[in-house]
Amino acid sequence: TLDRESYRSTLEEYAFSSLVDGSPLQTLFLSLADRVQDFKGAVRGPHGAKEARQHWNSTVATLVSCGGDTARTKETLDSLAEALLTEGNIPGAHVCYIGARRMLERDDPASKIVLLGADHRSSKGRRTGFSSAACAFLTLMFDGSFKAKTDPVVSASLLPFMFSFAVSLVDNGELDMASSYCDLTLSTMQAYESA
């Protein structure tokens, strides 16, 4: 049997000697070897960043299916998300953050994920994404799926998007559904006020 340090060094040596920089398999091996810092270095290199950008979805699938729900896997996914944000791949970064179980954050330039599919850090992203009913709906569904069992109240940061989604429903003739969203927004606001 290999001791933990021998196991880690064997995985790391194989990852760097035999696997393509930034590839999904190299990423998995480095994550399993507790070498997230090495992954961060590889993904920042010119070839690694290109490989990670082109195959981010395979990397996420490999990490989530084989890496387990560990702190190492989450840290690796966070690192990949940062690389994707740098490359301007907002949807890819958001998928990585979801895989890392990062929750939605308040609207702040330092936040990582506010509204799915929208870049809250740029004025163009705010104009297009923050007015998108699709982004609002995806984010509401995401928030609800994580909180359904523990907290039925929608996150406070999503209240403006709930209202925005209700307006888009009115624009599409869905008055009853829009009214339901407005009622839900009001009851959520009242729940936050009384808490």
Coordinates of C-alpha atoms in Angstrom, one line a residue:
T1 CA 0.0 0.0 0.0
L2 CA 1.1 3.5 -0.8
D3 CA 1.2 6.1 1.9
R4 CA -0.8 9.3 1.2
E5 CA 2.3 11.4 0.2
S6 CA 3.6 8.7 -2.2
Y7 CA 0.1 8.5 -3.8
R8 CA -0.1 12.2 -4.2
S9 CA 3.4 12.5 -5.7
T10 CA 2.7 9.6 -8.1
L11 CA -0.5 11.2 -9.3
E12 CA 1.1 14.6 -9.7
E13 CA 4.1 13.2 -11.6
Y14 CA 1.9 11.3 -14.0
A15 CA -0.4 14.4 -14.5
F16 CA 2.5 16.6 -15.6
S17 CA 4.6 14.0 -17.5
S18 CA 1.8 12.2 -19.4
L19 CA -1.3 14.4 -19.6
V20 CA -2.0 17.6 -21.6
D21 CA -1.9 20.8 -19.6
G22 CA -5.3 21.9 -18.6
S23 CA -7.0 18.7 -19.9
P24 CA -9.9 17.2 -17.9
L25 CA -7.9 14.2 -16.9
Q26 CA -4.9 16.2 -15.8
T27 CA -7.2 18.4 -13.8
L28 CA -8.8 15.4 -12.1
F29 CA -5.4 13.9 -11.2
L30 CA -4.1 17.2 -9.8
S31 CA -7.3 17.6 -7.7
L32 CA -7.0 14.0 -6.4
A33 CA -3.4 14.7 -5.5
D34 CA -4.3 17.8 -3.5
R35 CA -2.4 19.9 -6.0
V36 CA -5.0 22.5 -6.7
Q37 CA -2.2 25.1 -6.7
D38 CA -0.5 23.2 -9.5
F39 CA -3.8 23.1 -11.5
K40 CA -4.1 26.9 -11.0
G41 CA -0.6 27.3 -12.5
A42 CA -1.3 25.0 -15.4
V43 CA -4.6 26.6 -16.3
R44 CA -2.9 30.0 -16.3
G45 CA -0.3 29.0 -18.8
P46 CA -0.9 29.8 -22.4
H47 CA -1.6 26.2 -23.5
G48 CA -3.4 25.2 -20.3
A49 CA -5.8 28.2 -20.4
K50 CA -6.6 27.4 -24.0
E51 CA -7.2 23.8 -23.2
A52 CA -9.3 24.6 -20.1
R53 CA -11.3 27.2 -22.1
Q54 CA -12.1 24.8 -24.9
H55 CA -12.9 21.8 -22.8
W56 CA -14.3 23.3 -19.6
N57 CA -17.5 21.3 -19.9
S58 CA -15.6 18.0 -20.0
T59 CA -13.5 19.1 -17.1
V60 CA -16.6 19.9 -15.0
A61 CA -18.2 16.6 -15.9
T62 CA -15.0 14.7 -15.0
L63 CA -14.5 16.5 -11.7
V64 CA -18.1 16.2 -10.6
S65 CA -18.5 12.5 -11.6
C66 CA -15.0 11.2 -10.5
G67 CA -13.7 13.8 -8.0
G68 CA -16.5 13.5 -5.5
D69 CA -18.1 16.2 -3.5
T70 CA -14.9 17.2 -1.7
A71 CA -13.3 20.5 -0.8
R72 CA -10.5 19.8 -3.3
T73 CA -13.1 19.3 -6.1
K74 CA -14.9 22.5 -5.2
E75 CA -11.6 24.5 -5.0
T76 CA -10.6 23.2 -8.4
L77 CA -13.9 24.1 -9.9
D78 CA -13.6 27.6 -8.4
S79 CA -10.2 27.9 -10.0
L80 CA -11.5 26.9 -13.4
A81 CA -14.4 29.3 -13.0
E82 CA -11.9 32.1 -12.4
A83 CA -10.0 31.2 -15.5
L84 CA -13.2 31.2 -17.5
L85 CA -14.2 34.5 -16.1
T86 CA -10.9 35.9 -17.2
E87 CA -11.5 34.6 -20.7
G88 CA -15.0 36.1 -20.7
N89 CA -16.9 32.8 -20.6
I90 CA -19.6 33.8 -18.2
P91 CA -21.9 30.7 -18.7
G92 CA -19.0 28.3 -18.3
A93 CA -17.8 30.1 -15.1
H94 CA -21.3 29.9 -13.7
V95 CA -21.6 26.2 -14.5
C96 CA -18.3 25.7 -12.6
Y97 CA -19.6 27.7 -9.7
I98 CA -22.8 25.7 -9.6
G99 CA -20.7 22.5 -9.6
A100 CA -18.7 23.9 -6.7
R101 CA -22.0 24.5 -4.9
R102 CA -21.3 28.2 -4.7
M103 CA -24.5 30.0 -3.8
L104 CA -25.8 33.2 -5.4
E105 CA -24.4 36.4 -3.9
R106 CA -25.6 39.9 -3.6
D107 CA -25.1 42.3 -6.5
D108 CA -21.6 43.6 -5.9
P109 CA -18.6 43.8 -8.3
A110 CA -16.6 41.5 -6.0
S111 CA -19.3 38.8 -6.1
K112 CA -18.7 35.7 -8.3
I113 CA -22.3 34.8 -9.3
V114 CA -25.4 37.0 -9.1
L115 CA -27.6 36.2 -12.0
L116 CA -27.0 33.1 -14.1
G117 CA -25.8 33.9 -17.6
A118 CA -25.2 37.6 -16.8
D119 CA -22.0 39.4 -16.2
H120 CA -22.8 41.7 -13.3
R121 CA -19.3 43.3 -13.4
S122 CA -19.7 45.0 -16.8
S123 CA -22.2 47.6 -17.8
K124 CA -23.0 45.7 -21.0
G125 CA -23.6 42.5 -19.1
R126 CA -25.8 44.3 -16.6
R127 CA -27.9 45.9 -19.4
T128 CA -28.4 42.7 -21.3
G129 CA -28.4 40.0 -18.6
F130 CA -30.2 41.9 -15.9
S131 CA -33.1 42.6 -18.2
S132 CA -33.3 39.1 -19.5
A133 CA -36.3 37.1 -18.4
A134 CA -34.4 33.9 -19.2
C135 CA -31.5 34.8 -16.9
A136 CA -34.0 35.7 -14.1
F137 CA -36.0 32.5 -14.5
L138 CA -32.9 30.3 -14.5
T139 CA -31.6 32.0 -11.4
L140 CA -34.9 31.7 -9.6
M141 CA -35.0 28.0 -10.5
F142 CA -31.4 27.5 -9.3
D143 CA -32.0 29.3 -6.0
G144 CA -35.3 27.4 -5.4
S145 CA -33.7 24.0 -6.1
F146 CA -31.0 24.5 -3.5
K147 CA -33.2 26.1 -0.9
A148 CA -36.5 24.2 -1.3
K149 CA -36.0 21.8 1.5
T150 CA -34.5 24.2 4.0
D151 CA -35.9 27.6 3.3
P152 CA -38.9 28.3 1.1
V153 CA -38.2 32.0 1.0
V154 CA -36.5 33.3 -2.1
S155 CA -33.1 35.0 -1.6
A156 CA -33.4 38.7 -1.0
S157 CA -31.0 39.5 -3.8
L158 CA -33.4 37.9 -6.3
L159 CA -36.4 40.1 -5.5
P160 CA -35.8 42.6 -8.3
F161 CA -35.3 39.8 -10.8
M162 CA -38.6 38.2 -9.7
F163 CA -40.4 41.5 -10.4
S164 CA -38.5 41.8 -13.7
F165 CA -39.6 38.3 -14.7
A166 CA -43.2 39.2 -13.7
V167 CA -43.1 42.2 -16.1
S168 CA -41.8 39.9 -18.9
L169 CA -44.8 37.6 -18.2
V170 CA -47.2 40.5 -18.6
D171 CA -45.5 41.4 -21.9
N172 CA -46.2 37.9 -23.1
G173 CA -49.8 37.9 -22.0
E174 CA -49.4 35.6 -19.0
L175 CA -51.3 37.8 -16.5
D176 CA -52.2 35.1 -14.0
M177 CA -48.7 33.9 -13.7
A178 CA -47.3 37.4 -13.5
S179 CA -49.8 38.1 -10.7
S180 CA -48.6 35.0 -8.8
Y181 CA -45.0 36.2 -9.1
C182 CA -45.9 39.7 -7.8
D183 CA -47.7 38.1 -4.9
L184 CA -44.7 35.9 -4.2
T185 CA -42.4 38.9 -4.4
L186 CA -44.6 40.8 -1.9
S187 CA -44.9 37.9 0.6
T188 CA -41.1 37.4 0.4
M189 CA -40.5 41.1 1.1
Q190 CA -42.9 40.9 4.0
A191 CA -41.1 37.8 5.4
Y192 CA -37.7 39.6 5.2
E193 CA -39.2 42.7 6.9
S194 CA -40.6 40.7 9.8
A195 CA -37.4 38.6 10.3

